[in-house]
């Protein structure tokens, strides 16, 4: 009688263990099937409103986007998984809202987009340059440039010292916002100058105007594209020949 009870209890224990094992195997198999059916992938999502013209290389660096994992089946085929070398120099062609996925077709070459973002505290100013003046055409949107100025030497009264002149670094680390054709052509129909738009401070803009005019006083007017974040002082003393390189 005792042996029969022991055998019954042992059989029950074996069945319980076997049942538990089968349940665990089923659960693991279900989890595996679920993962296989919904493989997670990394995608870039806007963390805040992104204005058009932002460089691909600045999306994550400036906190505009972050990486999230989502089921592969739930995201479009053209979603951007990461910013690689091919996307770093491209710009966003349209604005995005927080939470929107960043899709590859939204990134275009700077020349294909009319948008750019003016950095905080600065304004955009455009100047016309020849190919030689813009490093044989190697200056592009997203480049950083140094600006040099050629000038005539002046005496203490501001009078030019004959034909004596010089050249000097005027400013450096200037961001190029866009590059486009000016529309001016020579007799052969080739473009003679290129319009280069720079992000500059008020003082830098004043120096650029002076340098572009060669110090000549001919009442030339230049416009600077101002934003809500531009920092301007209407009472600035401006720039003259004596304070140009200060």
PDB file of C-alpha atoms in Angstrom:
ATOM      1  CA  UNK A   1       0.000   0.000   0.000  1.00  0.00           C
ATOM      2  CA  UNK A   2       2.850   2.370   0.913  1.00  0.00           C
ATOM      3  CA  UNK A   3       4.715   1.558  -2.278  1.00  0.00           C
ATOM      4  CA  UNK A   4       1.598   2.291  -4.312  1.00  0.00           C
ATOM      5  CA  UNK A   5       1.179   5.711  -2.638  1.00  0.00           C
ATOM      6  CA  UNK A   6       4.845   6.522  -3.169  1.00  0.00           C
ATOM      7  CA  UNK A   7       4.565   5.592  -6.826  1.00  0.00           C
ATOM      8  CA  UNK A   8       1.484   7.793  -7.195  1.00  0.00           C
ATOM      9  CA  UNK A   9       3.208  10.796  -5.550  1.00  0.00           C
ATOM     10  CA  UNK A  10       6.349  10.263  -7.624  1.00  0.00           C
ATOM     11  CA  UNK A  11       4.318  10.091 -10.815  1.00  0.00           C
ATOM     12  CA  UNK A  12       2.500  13.294  -9.872  1.00  0.00           C
ATOM     13  CA  UNK A  13       5.807  15.060  -9.225  1.00  0.00           C
ATOM     14  CA  UNK A  14       7.212  13.888 -12.543  1.00  0.00           C
ATOM     15  CA  UNK A  15       4.111  15.090 -14.369  1.00  0.00           C
ATOM     16  CA  UNK A  16       4.279  18.452 -12.571  1.00  0.00           C
ATOM     17  CA  UNK A  17       7.947  18.937 -13.475  1.00  0.00           C
ATOM     18  CA  UNK A  18       7.303  17.840 -17.040  1.00  0.00           C
ATOM     19  CA  UNK A  19       4.308  20.169 -17.318  1.00  0.00           C
ATOM     20  CA  UNK A  20       6.314  23.120 -15.988  1.00  0.00           C
ATOM     21  CA  UNK A  21       9.122  22.387 -18.433  1.00  0.00           C
ATOM     22  CA  UNK A  22       6.686  22.222 -21.330  1.00  0.00           C
ATOM     23  CA  UNK A  23       5.107  25.530 -20.295  1.00  0.00           C
ATOM     24  CA  UNK A  24       8.532  27.204 -20.067  1.00  0.00           C
ATOM     25  CA  UNK A  25       9.529  25.821 -23.457  1.00  0.00           C
ATOM     26  CA  UNK A  26       6.316  27.130 -24.989  1.00  0.00           C
ATOM     27  CA  UNK A  27       6.761  30.588 -23.434  1.00  0.00           C
ATOM     28  CA  UNK A  28      10.362  30.823 -24.645  1.00  0.00           C
ATOM     29  CA  UNK A  29       9.295  29.687 -28.078  1.00  0.00           C
ATOM     30  CA  UNK A  30       6.523  32.278 -28.144  1.00  0.00           C
ATOM     31  CA  UNK A  31       8.946  35.012 -27.091  1.00  0.00           C
ATOM     32  CA  UNK A  32      11.366  33.931 -29.797  1.00  0.00           C
ATOM     33  CA  UNK A  33       8.624  33.913 -32.407  1.00  0.00           C
ATOM     34  CA  UNK A  34       7.474  37.347 -31.289  1.00  0.00           C
ATOM     35  CA  UNK A  35      10.996  38.748 -31.544  1.00  0.00           C
ATOM     36  CA  UNK A  36      11.518  37.153 -34.929  1.00  0.00           C
ATOM     37  CA  UNK A  37       8.214  38.555 -36.153  1.00  0.00           C
ATOM     38  CA  UNK A  38       8.926  42.079 -34.839  1.00  0.00           C
ATOM     39  CA  UNK A  39      12.661  42.607 -35.065  1.00  0.00           C
ATOM     40  CA  UNK A  40      13.672  45.873 -33.397  1.00  0.00           C
ATOM     41  CA  UNK A  41      15.756  48.423 -35.303  1.00  0.00           C
ATOM     42  CA  UNK A  42      17.342  51.771 -34.439  1.00  0.00           C
ATOM     43  CA  UNK A  43      15.628  54.850 -35.882  1.00  0.00           C
ATOM     44  CA  UNK A  44      16.185  58.594 -35.529  1.00  0.00           C
ATOM     45  CA  UNK A  45      13.314  60.522 -33.943  1.00  0.00           C
ATOM     46  CA  UNK A  46      12.991  64.291 -33.580  1.00  0.00           C
ATOM     47  CA  UNK A  47      13.261  65.292 -29.912  1.00  0.00           C
ATOM     48  CA  UNK A  48      12.033  68.820 -30.611  1.00  0.00           C
ATOM     49  CA  UNK A  49      10.957  70.980 -33.529  1.00  0.00           C
ATOM     50  CA  UNK A  50      13.663  70.947 -36.207  1.00  0.00           C
ATOM     51  CA  UNK A  51      13.835  73.900 -38.607  1.00  0.00           C
ATOM     52  CA  UNK A  52      14.698  73.331 -42.264  1.00  0.00           C
ATOM     53  CA  UNK A  53      18.342  73.755 -43.180  1.00  0.00           C
ATOM     54  CA  UNK A  54      19.868  71.917 -40.199  1.00  0.00           C
ATOM     55  CA  UNK A  55      22.936  69.913 -41.200  1.00  0.00           C
ATOM     56  CA  UNK A  56      22.731  66.149 -40.856  1.00  0.00           C
ATOM     57  CA  UNK A  57      25.862  66.181 -38.703  1.00  0.00           C
ATOM     58  CA  UNK A  58      24.115  68.500 -36.207  1.00  0.00           C
ATOM     59  CA  UNK A  59      20.885  66.514 -35.770  1.00  0.00           C
ATOM     60  CA  UNK A  60      22.122  64.418 -32.853  1.00  0.00           C
ATOM     61  CA  UNK A  61      25.009  66.669 -31.806  1.00  0.00           C
ATOM     62  CA  UNK A  62      22.690  69.641 -31.181  1.00  0.00           C
ATOM     63  CA  UNK A  63      19.947  67.575 -29.542  1.00  0.00           C
ATOM     64  CA  UNK A  64      17.477  67.743 -32.421  1.00  0.00           C
ATOM     65  CA  UNK A  65      17.177  63.957 -32.664  1.00  0.00           C
ATOM     66  CA  UNK A  66      17.813  60.801 -30.667  1.00  0.00           C
ATOM     67  CA  UNK A  67      18.028  57.093 -31.423  1.00  0.00           C
ATOM     68  CA  UNK A  68      15.081  54.867 -30.459  1.00  0.00           C
ATOM     69  CA  UNK A  69      14.369  51.168 -31.007  1.00  0.00           C
ATOM     70  CA  UNK A  70      11.135  50.311 -32.783  1.00  0.00           C
ATOM     71  CA  UNK A  71       9.667  47.176 -34.398  1.00  0.00           C
ATOM     72  CA  UNK A  72      11.005  46.962 -37.921  1.00  0.00           C
ATOM     73  CA  UNK A  73       7.556  46.320 -39.373  1.00  0.00           C
ATOM     74  CA  UNK A  74       6.167  49.538 -37.874  1.00  0.00           C
ATOM     75  CA  UNK A  75       8.630  51.982 -39.481  1.00  0.00           C
ATOM     76  CA  UNK A  76       8.848  53.072 -43.138  1.00  0.00           C
ATOM     77  CA  UNK A  77      11.570  51.643 -45.339  1.00  0.00           C
ATOM     78  CA  UNK A  78      13.217  55.032 -45.875  1.00  0.00           C
ATOM     79  CA  UNK A  79      13.578  55.923 -42.188  1.00  0.00           C
ATOM     80  CA  UNK A  80      17.036  57.115 -41.147  1.00  0.00           C
ATOM     81  CA  UNK A  81      18.705  54.659 -38.761  1.00  0.00           C
ATOM     82  CA  UNK A  82      21.820  56.750 -38.083  1.00  0.00           C
ATOM     83  CA  UNK A  83      23.706  59.726 -39.492  1.00  0.00           C
ATOM     84  CA  UNK A  84      26.573  58.378 -41.553  1.00  0.00           C
ATOM     85  CA  UNK A  85      29.208  60.128 -43.681  1.00  0.00           C
ATOM     86  CA  UNK A  86      26.768  60.276 -46.602  1.00  0.00           C
ATOM     87  CA  UNK A  87      24.177  62.189 -44.546  1.00  0.00           C
ATOM     88  CA  UNK A  88      26.490  64.395 -42.461  1.00  0.00           C
ATOM     89  CA  UNK A  89      26.888  67.096 -45.133  1.00  0.00           C
ATOM     90  CA  UNK A  90      23.231  67.104 -46.200  1.00  0.00           C
ATOM     91  CA  UNK A  91      20.598  69.512 -44.889  1.00  0.00           C
ATOM     92  CA  UNK A  92      16.996  69.057 -43.838  1.00  0.00           C
ATOM     93  CA  UNK A  93      14.712  70.231 -46.647  1.00  0.00           C
ATOM     94  CA  UNK A  94      11.613  70.634 -44.459  1.00  0.00           C
ATOM     95  CA  UNK A  95      10.846  71.247 -40.810  1.00  0.00           C
ATOM     96  CA  UNK A  96       9.854  68.443 -38.439  1.00  0.00           C
ATOM     97  CA  UNK A  97       7.822  68.316 -35.234  1.00  0.00           C
ATOM     98  CA  UNK A  98       8.906  66.587 -32.037  1.00  0.00           C
ATOM     99  CA  UNK A  99       8.269  62.849 -32.227  1.00  0.00           C
ATOM    100  CA  UNK A 100       8.400  62.606 -36.016  1.00  0.00           C
ATOM    101  CA  UNK A 101      10.654  60.053 -37.672  1.00  0.00           C
ATOM    102  CA  UNK A 102      13.531  61.445 -39.703  1.00  0.00           C
ATOM    103  CA  UNK A 103      13.342  59.987 -43.196  1.00  0.00           C
ATOM    104  CA  UNK A 104      16.246  59.825 -45.610  1.00  0.00           C
ATOM    105  CA  UNK A 105      14.524  61.680 -48.517  1.00  0.00           C
ATOM    106  CA  UNK A 106      14.186  64.766 -46.301  1.00  0.00           C
ATOM    107  CA  UNK A 107      17.961  65.213 -46.374  1.00  0.00           C
ATOM    108  CA  UNK A 108      19.164  66.941 -49.530  1.00  0.00           C
ATOM    109  CA  UNK A 109      22.331  68.598 -50.775  1.00  0.00           C
ATOM    110  CA  UNK A 110      22.665  72.228 -49.651  1.00  0.00           C
ATOM    111  CA  UNK A 111      22.476  73.410 -53.268  1.00  0.00           C
ATOM    112  CA  UNK A 112      19.076  71.727 -53.620  1.00  0.00           C
ATOM    113  CA  UNK A 113      17.670  73.507 -50.587  1.00  0.00           C
ATOM    114  CA  UNK A 114      16.930  77.197 -50.181  1.00  0.00           C
ATOM    115  CA  UNK A 115      16.882  76.886 -46.411  1.00  0.00           C
ATOM    116  CA  UNK A 116      19.531  77.488 -43.792  1.00  0.00           C
ATOM    117  CA  UNK A 117      19.596  78.102 -40.062  1.00  0.00           C
ATOM    118  CA  UNK A 118      21.162  81.278 -38.700  1.00  0.00           C
ATOM    119  CA  UNK A 119      23.049  80.507 -35.453  1.00  0.00           C
ATOM    120  CA  UNK A 120      21.882  82.217 -32.280  1.00  0.00           C
ATOM    121  CA  UNK A 121      23.291  85.704 -31.824  1.00  0.00           C
ATOM    122  CA  UNK A 122      24.259  86.066 -35.482  1.00  0.00           C
ATOM    123  CA  UNK A 123      22.779  87.257 -38.759  1.00  0.00           C
ATOM    124  CA  UNK A 124      23.180  86.139 -42.355  1.00  0.00           C
ATOM    125  CA  UNK A 125      25.086  88.291 -44.841  1.00  0.00           C
ATOM    126  CA  UNK A 126      25.729  87.597 -48.507  1.00  0.00           C
ATOM    127  CA  UNK A 127      28.738  88.707 -50.548  1.00  0.00           C
ATOM    128  CA  UNK A 128      29.650  88.134 -54.199  1.00  0.00           C
ATOM    129  CA  UNK A 129      32.971  86.364 -54.792  1.00  0.00           C
ATOM    130  CA  UNK A 130      34.897  85.049 -57.755  1.00  0.00           C
ATOM    131  CA  UNK A 131      35.995  81.409 -57.917  1.00  0.00           C
ATOM    132  CA  UNK A 132      39.501  82.370 -56.817  1.00  0.00           C
ATOM    133  CA  UNK A 133      38.136  84.254 -53.834  1.00  0.00           C
ATOM    134  CA  UNK A 134      36.200  81.194 -52.672  1.00  0.00           C
ATOM    135  CA  UNK A 135      39.076  78.718 -52.951  1.00  0.00           C
ATOM    136  CA  UNK A 136      38.390  77.640 -56.551  1.00  0.00           C
ATOM    137  CA  UNK A 137      34.853  76.627 -55.707  1.00  0.00           C
ATOM    138  CA  UNK A 138      35.696  74.366 -52.760  1.00  0.00           C
ATOM    139  CA  UNK A 139      33.773  76.545 -50.313  1.00  0.00           C
ATOM    140  CA  UNK A 140      30.349  74.947 -49.793  1.00  0.00           C
ATOM    141  CA  UNK A 141      27.432  75.279 -47.399  1.00  0.00           C
ATOM    142  CA  UNK A 142      28.607  73.914 -44.062  1.00  0.00           C
ATOM    143  CA  UNK A 143      32.223  74.991 -44.608  1.00  0.00           C
ATOM    144  CA  UNK A 144      34.124  77.123 -42.122  1.00  0.00           C
ATOM    145  CA  UNK A 145      36.207  79.879 -43.652  1.00  0.00           C
ATOM    146  CA  UNK A 146      38.827  82.440 -42.723  1.00  0.00           C
ATOM    147  CA  UNK A 147      38.412  85.910 -44.223  1.00  0.00           C
ATOM    148  CA  UNK A 148      41.398  87.976 -45.329  1.00  0.00           C
ATOM    149  CA  UNK A 149      41.341  91.644 -46.300  1.00  0.00           C
ATOM    150  CA  UNK A 150      43.654  93.629 -48.552  1.00  0.00           C
ATOM    151  CA  UNK A 151      44.039  97.282 -47.622  1.00  0.00           C
ATOM    152  CA  UNK A 152      46.018 100.433 -48.244  1.00  0.00           C
ATOM    153  CA  UNK A 153      48.370 101.703 -45.569  1.00  0.00           C
ATOM    154  CA  UNK A 154      47.266 104.967 -43.998  1.00  0.00           C
ATOM    155  CA  UNK A 155      49.132 107.627 -42.112  1.00  0.00           C
ATOM    156  CA  UNK A 156      48.010 109.017 -38.759  1.00  0.00           C
ATOM    157  CA  UNK A 157      45.559 111.325 -40.527  1.00  0.00           C
ATOM    158  CA  UNK A 158      43.931 108.498 -42.466  1.00  0.00           C
ATOM    159  CA  UNK A 159      45.544 109.448 -45.760  1.00  0.00           C
ATOM    160  CA  UNK A 160      46.772 106.565 -47.979  1.00  0.00           C
ATOM    161  CA  UNK A 161      50.540 106.227 -48.133  1.00  0.00           C
ATOM    162  CA  UNK A 162      50.717 106.225 -51.891  1.00  0.00           C
ATOM    163  CA  UNK A 163      50.365 102.744 -53.353  1.00  0.00           C
ATOM    164  CA  UNK A 164      51.610 101.019 -50.202  1.00  0.00           C
ATOM    165  CA  UNK A 165      49.243  98.324 -48.992  1.00  0.00           C
ATOM    166  CA  UNK A 166      48.971  95.102 -47.066  1.00  0.00           C
ATOM    167  CA  UNK A 167      46.837  92.062 -46.341  1.00  0.00           C
ATOM    168  CA  UNK A 168      45.812  90.519 -43.048  1.00  0.00           C
ATOM    169  CA  UNK A 169      43.488  87.989 -41.444  1.00  0.00           C
ATOM    170  CA  UNK A 170      40.208  89.739 -40.772  1.00  0.00           C
ATOM    171  CA  UNK A 171      38.278  86.932 -39.029  1.00  0.00           C
ATOM    172  CA  UNK A 172      38.189  83.127 -38.797  1.00  0.00           C
ATOM    173  CA  UNK A 173      35.836  80.217 -38.035  1.00  0.00           C
ATOM    174  CA  UNK A 174      33.032  81.792 -40.055  1.00  0.00           C
ATOM    175  CA  UNK A 175      30.176  79.427 -40.978  1.00  0.00           C
ATOM    176  CA  UNK A 176      29.068  79.296 -44.618  1.00  0.00           C
ATOM    177  CA  UNK A 177      25.264  79.008 -44.747  1.00  0.00           C
ATOM    178  CA  UNK A 178      24.708  78.746 -48.486  1.00  0.00           C
ATOM    179  CA  UNK A 179      26.394  79.133 -51.864  1.00  0.00           C
ATOM    180  CA  UNK A 180      24.572  80.085 -55.053  1.00  0.00           C
ATOM    181  CA  UNK A 181      25.074  81.642 -58.467  1.00  0.00           C
ATOM    182  CA  UNK A 182      24.792  85.412 -58.797  1.00  0.00           C
ATOM    183  CA  UNK A 183      23.338  85.454 -62.302  1.00  0.00           C
ATOM    184  CA  UNK A 184      26.141  87.630 -63.673  1.00  0.00           C
ATOM    185  CA  UNK A 185      27.734  86.160 -66.796  1.00  0.00           C
ATOM    186  CA  UNK A 186      30.650  87.011 -69.062  1.00  0.00           C
ATOM    187  CA  UNK A 187      30.630  87.139 -72.860  1.00  0.00           C
ATOM    188  CA  UNK A 188      30.878  83.334 -73.001  1.00  0.00           C
ATOM    189  CA  UNK A 189      27.829  82.883 -70.818  1.00  0.00           C
ATOM    190  CA  UNK A 190      29.825  81.628 -67.821  1.00  0.00           C
ATOM    191  CA  UNK A 191      28.974  82.728 -64.294  1.00  0.00           C
ATOM    192  CA  UNK A 192      31.494  85.337 -63.146  1.00  0.00           C
ATOM    193  CA  UNK A 193      30.674  85.528 -59.451  1.00  0.00           C
ATOM    194  CA  UNK A 194      29.106  83.362 -56.777  1.00  0.00           C
ATOM    195  CA  UNK A 195      26.950  84.503 -53.880  1.00  0.00           C
ATOM    196  CA  UNK A 196      28.228  83.239 -50.533  1.00  0.00           C
ATOM    197  CA  UNK A 197      26.066  83.677 -47.432  1.00  0.00           C
ATOM    198  CA  UNK A 198      27.886  83.778 -44.094  1.00  0.00           C
ATOM    199  CA  UNK A 199      26.761  83.631 -40.457  1.00  0.00           C
ATOM    200  CA  UNK A 200      28.365  86.609 -38.721  1.00  0.00           C
ATOM    201  CA  UNK A 201      28.062  88.831 -35.689  1.00  0.00           C
ATOM    202  CA  UNK A 202      27.236  92.504 -36.068  1.00  0.00           C
ATOM    203  CA  UNK A 203      30.892  93.525 -35.777  1.00  0.00           C
ATOM    204  CA  UNK A 204      31.950  90.875 -38.291  1.00  0.00           C
ATOM    205  CA  UNK A 205      29.272  92.105 -40.705  1.00  0.00           C
ATOM    206  CA  UNK A 206      30.573  95.659 -40.355  1.00  0.00           C
ATOM    207  CA  UNK A 207      34.090  94.486 -41.153  1.00  0.00           C
ATOM    208  CA  UNK A 208      32.899  92.511 -44.178  1.00  0.00           C
ATOM    209  CA  UNK A 209      31.099  95.549 -45.587  1.00  0.00           C
ATOM    210  CA  UNK A 210      34.226  97.640 -45.122  1.00  0.00           C
ATOM    211  CA  UNK A 211      36.425  94.966 -46.679  1.00  0.00           C
ATOM    212  CA  UNK A 212      34.075  94.435 -49.631  1.00  0.00           C
ATOM    213  CA  UNK A 213      34.130  98.155 -50.382  1.00  0.00           C
ATOM    214  CA  UNK A 214      37.881  98.384 -49.935  1.00  0.00           C
ATOM    215  CA  UNK A 215      37.410 101.177 -47.457  1.00  0.00           C
ATOM    216  CA  UNK A 216      35.778 103.419 -50.048  1.00  0.00           C
ATOM    217  CA  UNK A 217      32.954 105.643 -48.914  1.00  0.00           C
ATOM    218  CA  UNK A 218      30.293 105.388 -51.610  1.00  0.00           C
ATOM    219  CA  UNK A 219      27.148 105.016 -49.491  1.00  0.00           C
ATOM    220  CA  UNK A 220      26.786 101.316 -50.315  1.00  0.00           C
ATOM    221  CA  UNK A 221      23.989  99.450 -48.565  1.00  0.00           C
ATOM    222  CA  UNK A 222      24.069  95.816 -47.457  1.00  0.00           C
ATOM    223  CA  UNK A 223      21.280  93.806 -45.886  1.00  0.00           C
ATOM    224  CA  UNK A 224      21.742  91.287 -43.095  1.00  0.00           C
ATOM    225  CA  UNK A 225      19.087  88.619 -42.532  1.00  0.00           C
ATOM    226  CA  UNK A 226      17.991  89.088 -38.923  1.00  0.00           C
ATOM    227  CA  UNK A 227      16.270  86.502 -36.723  1.00  0.00           C
ATOM    228  CA  UNK A 228      14.642  86.700 -33.296  1.00  0.00           C
ATOM    229  CA  UNK A 229      17.905  85.394 -31.840  1.00  0.00           C
ATOM    230  CA  UNK A 230      20.175  87.939 -33.562  1.00  0.00           C
ATOM    231  CA  UNK A 231      22.117  90.205 -31.206  1.00  0.00           C
ATOM    232  CA  UNK A 232      22.347  93.739 -32.607  1.00  0.00           C
ATOM    233  CA  UNK A 233      23.387  97.092 -31.173  1.00  0.00           C
ATOM    234  CA  UNK A 234      22.129 100.116 -33.140  1.00  0.00           C
ATOM    235  CA  UNK A 235      24.501 102.310 -31.109  1.00  0.00           C
ATOM    236  CA  UNK A 236      27.605 100.426 -32.221  1.00  0.00           C
ATOM    237  CA  UNK A 237      30.450 102.794 -33.197  1.00  0.00           C
ATOM    238  CA  UNK A 238      30.967 100.706 -36.333  1.00  0.00           C
ATOM    239  CA  UNK A 239      34.255  99.944 -38.062  1.00  0.00           C
ATOM    240  CA  UNK A 240      36.789 102.293 -39.629  1.00  0.00           C
ATOM    241  CA  UNK A 241      40.196 101.925 -41.227  1.00  0.00           C
ATOM    242  CA  UNK A 242      41.870 102.373 -37.844  1.00  0.00           C
ATOM    243  CA  UNK A 243      39.845  99.744 -35.976  1.00  0.00           C
ATOM    244  CA  UNK A 244      39.389  97.188 -38.725  1.00  0.00           C
ATOM    245  CA  UNK A 245      41.745  94.553 -37.286  1.00  0.00           C
ATOM    246  CA  UNK A 246      40.964  95.013 -33.612  1.00  0.00           C
TER     247      UNK A 246
END
